[in-house]
Amino acid sequence: MNRKLKYYSLLSAAISLLLFSPALVMSQTIIINKTNPIEKISKSQLRNIFLGNNIAWENGRRIQIVDFVSESPIRKQFDENTLLLPPQKVGMIWVKVSLSGKSIPPKIVHDEEDVKNFIGSNEGAIGYVKNTANLPQSVKIIQVIDE
Amino acid sequence: MKKRITKFIHVFTGSLRSRLITFLTLFLLLLSTGYYIYTLSVQGSYFRSSYRQNTSDVMQAIKFGMELSLEREDYAALQKMFTWAKSEYYVKFIVLLSDDSTVAAQFPEDFRMSKNILSQPPSLTAENYILKHEYSSPISKGIYLVGFSTKSLRQYEQKVLVDVGISTLIFIFLSVLFGSLLSKSITKPLEELRIVTEKISQGAIDERVVLKKGTDEILSVSASFNTMVDRVLLAQNDLENDLLEAAEFVKAILPIPVHKPLPIDWRFIPSKRLGGDSFGYDLIDNETLAFYLLDVSGHGLGAALLSVAVLNVLRSKSLKDADFKNPSSVLFALNNAFQMEQYGDKYFTIWYGALNINSLELNFSSAGHPPVLLARKNGNATDILRIGNKNFFVGGMPEFEFDTDFFQLKENDSLLLFSDGVYELERKDGSTMNLDEFEKFLGECYSESFTLDGLINELKKIKISDTFEDDFSIMEITVKKQN
């Protein structure tokens, strides 16, 4: 299963690189800290989390988003496909979140390694990556279900 | 009511001390009020300007923090910055507006922004002082508004109002206290000086100001005052000695009491100020006795000198064209010789009589002088009769014709010739005795054993003081036919 996924994603990355068409590259893989009991997540839950409406996991732990800078293609793709908003709008929502102070504002990083490392060391963290190779031990993938 | 106000004002305008305190208090009140208003305005404007500065700093910090953290997409930093801004006690609300003027984010979340906030200029007197600024970042740009509470400003202004007011009141209180102590230190020696002058003016001439150590002006005034009183007393002493000497001189030229041809006695008590009384008697020829008493107007050496001069003329019979047996001729000559313009505006009254000691016929003339009182036995009683006529005083009107009148005396009649100083006395009830009252008084106290000293003692009993204000001159002639 893992191997298949890995192969698939590598292939898709190659194709996208070849064709310069990110639209063709399919969805990102959502990863969380291994201590988090969650195994799957719906798209709407994902949207709620990333737009600051849902601030805690079911076990009460505070949700800590880690995301890419707004210029990065993977962010653009995630925002448009999953959150259904352009990255600027998402940024504005996070400004709103920062001002309200209710939830932990997202951690913005530049590359996937940073995402993986951050999630590995923060129990409530959630993020997404394209490349699932070399995932640290403390990170696990959760399945996104259409609901 | 008006009286009450005047009385109230008088408290503050009366004594030097009250005036000093009032002046000082008013001055300090004015100063304090000025200081109060000045401090309020300075403090107020200082606080307003620092308030503006602080709010402007907060605005700048928000802009800087927002732009920097948005450029780096560091939302943790952004949140920290907002947390700081929100924690500023006077930040009431923060609103972020997008390009299209819609609210993108706001604090607090239930804040409802009124639409005219954007068009209003910031005002410190409004409940909230609202500042707006533009910001721009790669993620978003627009306007942010921050509302600052002006409550602290008003609270501060009230605090300053009270604090400065209290300190001003304390200042006024201390100043008035100090001023009153200061004015007391100034007025106390003045008050002592006043008390001493009052005592001296009431006759306690030995009182002096007790001089304390120091160099201030009031002390030197007090010292000078003491010296002045000493000098004045010395001068007064000299003057009194002069007057005493003059009185002695007047006494010296008065004739001595005699028993022949008739018993004549007299008493002369010069007043402290020395009056102008003098008198005399002479035998003009074998049977005519002339006697007279005169009283020059005013007091002092001038009056005494004129009196002595007139007496000398009468004694030496050196009056031109005068018949000394004829009173009106004597008074006429005296009147022409002693006109008041030539004698320092002094005039005199005189009673002049010429008595035939054999026939006891009395010719007399009185020039403005009290009449002679005659005591005549009438059985067991004694009648008091007046012997006088009315003429102008001597020295007032040149060429005045004086009348001579006649009176037939009897054996054992007693004539009393005197000046007004004898009866014009202040009695114990404050009233002054007049001639009628003196006449009555004399009738009551006249008896076989009547003496001049007895009369003087009786008069002293009804007088308010022991001394006589005017010269006291009285002459008694007892009529006894010569054998």
XYZ file of C-alpha atoms in Angstrom:
630
model
C 0.000 0.000 0.000
C 2.682 2.397 1.048
C 4.894 1.451 -1.745
C 2.102 1.832 -4.226
C 1.341 5.287 -2.989
C 4.921 6.266 -3.054
C 5.266 5.010 -6.551
C 2.136 6.776 -7.581
C 3.156 10.052 -6.168
C 6.625 9.834 -7.626
C 5.070 9.106 -10.976
C 2.673 12.018 -10.691
C 5.480 14.328 -9.703
C 7.430 13.212 -12.724
C 4.491 13.720 -14.998
C 3.811 17.129 -13.579
C 7.388 18.104 -14.009
C 7.314 16.858 -17.543
C 4.104 18.518 -18.538
C 4.392 21.711 -16.412
C 0.833 21.207 -15.525
C 0.142 21.190 -11.796
C -3.554 20.834 -12.442
C -2.990 17.361 -13.481
C -1.132 16.522 -10.338
C -3.579 15.096 -7.915
C -4.202 15.774 -4.291
C -1.667 16.161 -1.543
C -1.190 13.772 1.274
C -2.387 14.970 4.666
C -0.023 14.140 7.480
C -0.282 14.465 11.242
C 1.746 13.569 14.290
C 1.795 9.889 15.045
C 0.481 10.382 18.584
C -2.748 11.781 17.117
C -5.373 8.970 17.139
C -7.125 10.343 14.030
C -6.963 8.004 11.054
C -9.109 9.775 8.492
C -10.575 13.180 7.886
C -13.311 14.567 5.695
C -12.785 17.419 3.242
C -15.098 19.718 5.148
C -13.279 18.971 8.391
C -10.068 19.772 6.596
C -11.538 23.078 5.401
C -12.727 23.950 8.895
C -9.316 23.247 10.317
C -7.388 25.217 7.728
C -9.752 28.202 7.833
C -9.478 28.466 11.587
C -13.015 27.391 12.439
C -11.946 24.200 14.162
C -9.290 24.827 16.733
C -8.920 21.543 18.594
C -8.766 17.825 17.938
C -11.309 15.450 19.340
C -8.981 14.635 22.231
C -8.837 18.320 23.090
C -5.375 18.980 21.794
C -4.966 22.344 20.064
C -4.653 22.138 16.302
C -1.427 23.544 14.897
C -1.490 24.097 11.131
C 1.700 24.051 9.139
C 1.495 25.429 5.614
C 3.618 26.612 2.722
C 4.307 30.179 1.705
C 1.547 31.586 -0.464
C 3.630 31.675 -3.635
C 4.367 27.969 -3.574
C 2.451 25.933 -6.174
C 1.544 23.183 -3.739
C -0.111 25.725 -1.437
C -1.964 27.277 -4.351
C -3.184 23.898 -5.400
C -4.285 22.939 -1.891
C -6.044 26.253 -1.264
C -7.906 26.201 -4.529
C -8.773 22.538 -4.594
C -9.416 21.806 -0.966
C -10.207 25.143 0.698
C -11.784 26.514 -2.485
C -10.207 29.913 -1.957
C -7.205 31.721 -3.438
C -4.139 31.800 -1.111
C -4.572 35.572 -0.454
C -8.082 35.040 0.898
C -6.821 32.215 3.044
C -4.051 34.519 4.256
C -6.646 37.154 5.163
C -8.603 34.553 7.127
C -5.448 33.741 9.055
C -4.940 37.446 9.738
C -8.437 37.392 11.186
C -7.543 34.314 13.242
C -4.399 36.041 14.486
C -6.364 39.093 15.491
C -9.038 37.111 17.327
C -6.327 35.136 19.117
C -8.590 32.127 19.620
C -6.523 29.569 17.774
C -2.868 28.960 17.165
C -1.950 30.704 13.892
C -0.450 28.513 11.133
C 3.247 27.947 10.872
C 4.419 28.889 7.360
C 7.408 27.021 5.927
C 9.208 26.800 2.587
C 9.625 23.149 1.830
C 8.199 19.737 2.527
C 11.037 18.644 4.804
C 10.166 21.474 7.140
C 6.527 20.362 7.134
C 7.507 16.816 7.993
C 9.903 17.869 10.746
C 7.416 20.309 12.238
C 4.648 17.732 12.346
C 7.034 15.155 13.763
C 7.830 17.398 16.693
C 4.352 18.935 17.349
C 1.634 16.621 18.635
C -1.339 18.717 17.446
C 0.160 19.568 14.093
C -1.410 18.956 10.683
C -0.019 19.621 7.222
C 0.238 18.291 3.751
C 3.001 17.127 1.499
C 3.342 15.867 -2.036
C 6.267 13.652 -1.465
C 5.634 11.031 1.142
C 9.035 9.453 0.847
C 11.273 9.567 3.911
C 8.464 10.332 6.258
C 9.816 10.517 9.807
C 8.726 7.870 12.255
C 6.689 10.365 14.258
C 4.512 11.342 11.322
C 1.582 9.483 9.889
C -0.618 9.857 6.851
C -4.372 10.196 7.252
C -6.895 9.429 4.628
C -9.143 12.125 3.212
C -12.635 10.972 2.621
C -15.325 12.631 0.528
C -18.259 13.436 2.669
C -27.320 94.474 56.267
C -25.255 97.278 54.785
C -23.863 98.023 58.230
C -22.939 94.421 58.668
C -21.075 94.386 55.376
C -19.251 97.588 56.285
C -18.329 96.029 59.619
C -17.139 92.886 57.860
C -15.059 94.873 55.395
C -13.675 96.962 58.244
C -12.175 93.820 59.795
C -10.028 93.491 56.686
C -9.288 97.163 56.244
C -9.034 98.280 59.852
C -5.783 97.516 61.562
C -2.474 97.391 59.771
C -2.214 93.705 60.549
C -5.560 92.817 59.014
C -4.701 94.881 55.985
C -1.357 93.136 55.622
C -2.976 89.725 55.954
C -5.767 90.642 53.558
C -3.305 91.981 51.046
C -1.047 88.956 51.341
C -3.977 86.558 51.125
C -5.422 88.257 48.073
C -2.017 88.334 46.445
C -1.379 84.661 47.146
C -4.890 83.730 46.091
C -4.314 85.470 42.788
C -0.923 83.824 42.435
C -2.290 80.399 43.309
C -5.238 80.732 40.963
C -2.875 81.761 38.200
C -0.594 78.868 39.017
C -3.572 76.522 39.145
C -4.910 77.550 35.749
C -1.429 77.578 34.247
C -0.597 74.123 35.605
C -3.908 72.711 34.428
C -3.428 74.042 30.940
C 0.224 73.022 30.730
C -0.388 69.587 32.225
C -3.481 69.129 30.092
C -1.760 70.061 26.871
C 1.272 68.005 27.835
C -0.871 64.990 28.511
C -2.907 65.462 25.343
C 0.224 65.709 23.271
C 1.752 62.642 24.895
C -1.561 60.853 24.383
C -1.437 61.729 20.692
C 2.173 60.609 20.551
C 1.429 57.302 22.284
C -1.536 56.485 20.088
C 0.437 57.400 17.007
C 3.233 55.098 18.218
C 0.763 52.267 18.662
C -0.527 52.877 15.122
C 2.994 52.773 13.742
C 3.807 49.608 15.657
C 0.687 47.888 14.329
C 1.470 48.940 10.752
C 5.062 47.845 11.082
C 4.197 44.544 12.785
C 1.457 43.779 10.301
C 3.437 44.561 7.181
C 6.527 42.743 8.376
C 4.808 39.592 9.589
C 2.539 39.435 6.546
C 5.499 39.768 4.212
C 7.147 36.882 6.003
C 3.795 35.162 6.474
C 4.670 34.827 10.130
C 1.226 34.556 11.668
C 2.601 33.715 15.097
C 4.401 37.059 15.112
C 1.275 38.754 13.785
C -0.764 37.239 16.568
C 1.806 38.311 19.140
C 1.712 41.830 17.788
C -2.077 41.890 17.945
C -2.018 40.429 21.442
C 0.279 43.266 22.486
C -1.892 45.904 20.793
C -5.035 44.504 22.397
C -3.363 44.456 25.789
C -2.793 48.196 25.620
C -5.438 49.275 28.125
C -6.742 52.147 26.060
C -7.094 50.242 22.778
C -10.819 49.735 22.450
C -11.099 48.245 18.989
C -9.072 47.282 15.923
C -10.708 46.987 12.514
C -9.073 45.838 9.291
C -10.756 46.933 6.084
C -10.133 45.380 2.717
C -9.678 47.350 -0.464
C -13.416 47.349 -1.024
C -13.991 48.794 2.478
C -15.487 45.581 3.798
C -14.461 44.473 7.240
C -11.825 41.752 6.897
C -11.079 41.317 10.568
C -11.927 43.031 13.787
C -11.404 43.087 17.514
C -13.516 42.647 19.538
C -15.553 40.295 17.408
C -18.881 41.739 18.442
C -17.788 45.284 17.610
C -20.160 47.046 15.246
C -18.501 49.790 13.304
C -20.666 52.760 12.429
C -20.306 53.898 8.859
C -19.405 57.541 9.575
C -16.278 56.576 11.535
C -14.310 56.691 8.288
C -15.271 60.260 7.468
C -14.770 61.729 10.926
C -11.488 63.316 11.983
C -10.032 61.993 15.238
C -11.239 63.905 18.293
C -9.892 63.804 21.842
C -13.199 64.937 23.261
C -15.138 62.029 21.773
C -15.500 58.819 23.723
C -12.988 57.132 21.430
C -10.051 58.691 19.676
C -10.052 56.883 16.316
C -6.977 56.791 14.080
C -6.767 55.175 10.647
C -3.836 54.182 8.516
C -3.185 52.338 5.301
C -1.178 49.158 5.186
C -0.002 47.005 2.368
C 1.480 43.559 2.157
C 1.756 40.783 -0.456
C -1.203 39.046 1.142
C -3.507 41.988 1.521
C -3.692 45.728 1.697
C -6.243 48.163 2.962
C -6.987 50.363 5.924
C -6.836 49.596 9.602
C -8.573 51.599 12.291
C -7.787 51.669 15.955
C -10.087 53.195 18.547
C -8.414 54.497 21.682
C -10.406 55.189 24.811
C -10.217 58.805 25.954
C -11.424 57.814 29.423
C -7.890 57.766 30.780
C -7.353 61.255 29.389
C -10.420 62.574 31.180
C -9.511 60.675 34.331
C -6.050 62.160 34.229
C -7.420 65.653 33.704
C -9.718 65.197 36.673
C -6.866 63.827 38.731
C -4.697 66.814 37.851
C -7.624 69.111 38.667
C -7.938 67.576 42.116
C -4.230 67.030 42.808
C -3.161 70.486 41.742
C -6.210 71.928 43.503
C -5.253 70.241 46.764
C -1.632 71.275 46.508
C -2.744 74.810 45.675
C -5.005 74.843 48.726
C -2.153 73.602 50.892
C 0.048 76.281 49.364
C -2.527 78.980 50.094
C -2.990 77.714 53.634
C 0.746 77.672 54.324
C 1.177 81.068 52.692
C -1.587 82.654 54.734
C -0.125 81.083 57.865
C 3.315 82.338 56.966
C 1.924 85.724 55.949
C 0.042 86.066 59.179
C 3.145 85.184 61.188
C 5.186 87.611 59.100
C 2.657 90.393 59.477
C 2.488 89.660 63.191
C 6.241 90.064 63.454
C 5.889 93.384 61.638
C 2.852 94.675 63.448
C 3.697 93.480 66.960
C 6.373 96.133 67.588
C 4.065 98.686 65.918
C 1.280 97.617 68.244
C 3.609 98.041 71.236
C 4.543 101.482 69.961
C 0.836 102.329 69.590
C 0.054 101.208 73.131
C 2.896 103.307 74.547
C 1.887 106.427 72.567
C -1.687 105.960 73.730
C -0.547 105.727 77.358
C 1.629 108.813 76.956
C -1.220 110.727 75.337
C -3.362 109.801 78.342
C -0.789 111.345 80.618
C 1.538 108.493 81.517
C 4.540 110.503 80.381
C 7.037 108.105 81.939
C 6.026 105.260 79.591
C 8.635 104.231 77.029
C 8.827 101.587 74.317
C 10.822 98.565 75.447
C 13.515 98.217 72.801
C 14.461 94.742 71.656
C 17.637 93.776 69.909
C 17.574 94.197 66.168
C 18.052 96.641 63.358
C 14.656 96.946 61.733
C 12.956 100.248 60.943
C 10.237 99.966 63.549
C 12.867 99.489 66.248
C 14.678 102.588 65.093
C 11.354 104.463 64.989
C 10.677 103.254 68.537
C 14.117 104.371 69.693
C 13.630 107.757 68.027
C 10.195 107.962 69.572
C 11.662 107.403 73.050
C 14.280 110.071 72.434
C 11.654 112.437 71.044
C 9.443 112.012 74.097
C 12.465 112.680 76.338
C 13.295 115.819 74.381
C 9.709 117.052 74.334
C 9.476 116.485 78.076
C 12.727 118.390 78.579
C 11.454 121.246 76.439
C 8.146 121.187 78.242
C 9.988 121.211 81.532
C 11.964 124.285 80.426
C 8.745 125.969 79.344
C 7.035 125.139 82.601
C 9.984 126.508 84.515
C 9.757 129.698 82.471
C 6.051 129.956 83.193
C 6.662 129.320 86.896
C 9.274 132.053 86.942
C 6.887 134.389 85.157
C 4.176 133.527 87.657
C 6.579 134.251 90.488
C 7.350 137.584 88.860
C 3.662 138.443 88.565
C 3.211 137.502 92.208
C 6.187 139.662 93.138
C 4.719 142.826 91.705
C 1.322 142.322 93.331
C 0.799 144.531 96.414
C 1.010 142.911 99.787
C -2.212 142.468 101.789
C -2.810 145.457 104.084
C -4.984 146.462 107.065
C -4.903 150.192 106.510
C -6.640 152.255 105.371
C -8.977 149.242 104.908
C -8.254 145.536 105.402
C -7.489 144.123 101.951
C -6.654 140.488 101.387
C -6.218 138.532 98.202
C -5.387 135.126 96.772
C -3.649 134.574 93.478
C -3.235 131.022 92.120
C -1.657 131.183 88.651
C -2.749 128.392 86.343
C -0.203 125.931 84.974
C -0.351 127.686 81.619
C -0.170 131.131 83.317
C -3.101 133.444 82.669
C -3.179 137.185 82.374
C -4.604 138.149 85.755
C -3.181 140.932 87.894
C -4.542 143.443 90.361
C -3.572 146.270 92.648
C -4.734 149.032 95.007
C -3.332 152.469 95.843
C -4.221 155.496 97.862
C -4.608 158.253 95.294
C -4.826 160.937 97.946
C -5.680 161.031 101.634
C -9.182 159.760 101.191
C -9.387 157.941 97.899
C -8.509 154.274 97.520
C -8.224 153.001 93.963
C -8.480 149.219 93.445
C -8.611 147.177 90.289
C -8.363 143.715 88.843
C -7.723 142.897 85.214
C -7.741 139.734 83.105
C -5.896 139.650 79.772
C -7.366 137.358 77.109
C -5.560 134.087 76.428
C -2.828 132.393 78.379
C 0.903 132.174 78.615
C 3.785 134.572 78.751
C 2.217 137.025 76.261
C -0.881 137.480 78.393
C 1.220 137.745 81.564
C 3.531 140.364 80.008
C 0.634 142.580 78.902
C -0.987 142.182 82.297
C 2.232 143.243 84.051
C 2.650 146.190 81.680
C -0.898 147.458 82.430
C -0.349 146.919 86.145
C 2.880 148.931 86.057
C 1.194 151.822 84.247
C -1.569 151.857 86.875
C 0.863 151.553 89.795
C 3.200 154.241 88.544
C 0.299 156.513 87.568
C 2.081 157.145 84.323
C -1.070 157.125 82.243
C -1.382 160.263 80.183
C -4.480 162.436 80.791
C -5.923 159.996 83.311
C -7.649 161.065 86.483
C -7.114 158.101 88.774
C -10.046 159.137 90.927
C -12.299 158.864 87.866
C -12.641 155.244 86.653
C -13.985 156.068 83.198
C -11.066 158.425 82.594
C -8.616 155.683 83.590
C -10.301 153.068 81.369
C -10.486 155.584 78.506
C -6.729 156.230 78.793
C -5.949 152.520 79.108
C -8.105 151.777 76.080
C -6.203 154.277 73.996
C -2.839 153.075 75.239
C -3.408 149.287 74.836
C -5.204 148.725 71.523
C -5.100 145.045 70.676
C -3.515 145.475 67.211
C -0.361 146.643 68.936
C -0.342 143.895 71.568
C -0.553 140.705 69.647
C -4.364 140.832 69.369
C -4.628 140.661 73.143
C -7.250 142.651 74.996
C -8.291 142.664 78.630
C -11.233 143.099 80.944
C -10.889 145.257 84.047
C -12.892 146.338 87.039
C -11.692 149.684 88.429
C -13.058 151.318 91.532
C -12.273 154.583 93.375
C -13.531 154.558 96.981
C -13.766 157.512 99.320
C -12.772 155.907 102.557
C -14.481 158.529 104.625
C -17.832 158.863 102.866
C -17.714 155.244 101.584
C -18.826 156.515 98.183
C -17.672 154.136 95.461
C -17.216 155.232 91.836
C -16.538 152.310 89.535
C -16.314 151.236 85.944
C -16.215 147.712 84.606
C -14.936 146.884 81.107
C -16.282 143.472 80.159
C -15.390 142.200 83.607
C -17.530 140.184 86.049
C -19.152 142.440 88.678
C -17.877 142.842 92.192
C -19.972 140.846 94.635
C -20.857 142.672 97.796
C -21.724 140.775 100.973
C -23.897 142.934 103.214
C -25.378 141.963 106.552
C -29.138 142.098 106.642
C -30.120 141.170 110.129
C -28.996 137.612 110.591
C -28.815 136.979 106.863
C -26.277 138.147 104.331
C -27.292 139.732 101.045
C -25.060 139.319 98.030
C -25.230 142.345 95.716
C -23.655 142.912 92.337
C -21.670 146.038 91.657
C -20.915 146.356 87.971
C -21.810 148.128 84.766
C -21.531 147.258 81.138
C -18.730 148.639 78.994
C -16.745 147.306 76.076
C -13.534 145.451 76.993
C -10.270 147.387 76.850
C -8.279 147.324 73.602
C -11.129 146.541 71.241
C -12.525 149.921 70.251
C -10.453 153.138 70.194
C -12.037 156.255 71.769
C -14.725 154.197 73.496
C -16.454 156.228 76.186
C -16.620 154.215 79.428
C -19.375 154.924 81.941
C -18.674 155.471 85.608
C -21.316 154.433 88.138
C -21.762 155.172 91.809
C -22.460 152.888 94.744
C -22.825 153.839 98.403
C -21.046 151.345 100.635
C -21.850 150.760 104.271
C -19.809 149.880 107.296
C -18.910 146.168 107.395
C -19.661 145.601 103.745
C -17.352 143.102 102.207
C -16.333 143.546 98.570
C -15.139 140.600 96.508
C -13.338 141.514 93.288
C -12.338 138.548 91.117
C -11.623 137.242 87.625
C -13.786 134.714 85.778
C -11.207 132.011 86.633
C -12.729 131.975 90.116
C -16.122 130.657 89.101
C -15.782 129.210 85.583
C -14.904 125.794 86.990
C -15.632 122.349 85.701
C -17.748 120.590 88.303
C -17.838 116.880 88.997
C -20.914 116.397 86.778
C -18.993 117.928 83.856
C -20.913 121.227 83.824
C -19.268 124.618 84.196
C -20.353 127.044 86.905
C -21.716 130.419 85.809
C -21.819 133.771 87.593
C -25.383 133.325 88.878
C -24.504 129.976 90.369
C -21.334 131.427 91.929
C -23.383 134.219 93.447
C -25.758 131.664 94.952
C -22.858 129.519 96.111
C -21.245 132.501 97.805
C -24.525 133.377 99.554
C -24.702 129.854 100.941
C -21.157 129.701 102.253
C -20.774 133.293 103.441
C -20.709 133.699 107.192
C -19.008 135.639 109.988
C -16.010 133.396 109.739
C -15.687 133.745 105.982
C -12.107 133.637 104.683
C -10.657 133.443 101.174
C -8.941 130.154 102.003
C -12.287 128.785 103.199
C -13.858 129.815 99.866
C -11.048 128.159 97.938
C -11.514 124.932 99.882
C -15.274 124.948 99.284
C -14.703 125.522 95.561
C -12.182 122.676 95.402
C -14.802 120.344 96.877
C -17.151 120.798 93.953
C -14.397 120.896 91.322
C -13.527 117.863 89.168
C -9.777 118.362 89.718
C -7.541 119.916 92.386
C -5.950 122.518 90.129
C -7.483 125.591 88.506
C -7.562 125.689 84.711
C -7.406 129.509 84.607
C -5.725 132.048 86.845
C -7.545 132.267 90.142
C -7.492 135.862 91.465
C -9.714 137.219 94.153
C -9.440 140.374 96.290
C -11.458 141.044 99.433
C -11.915 144.538 100.796
C -13.649 144.873 104.126
C -15.239 148.268 104.670
C -14.379 149.715 108.057
C -14.689 153.422 108.681
C -11.394 154.992 109.743
C -11.336 156.660 113.139
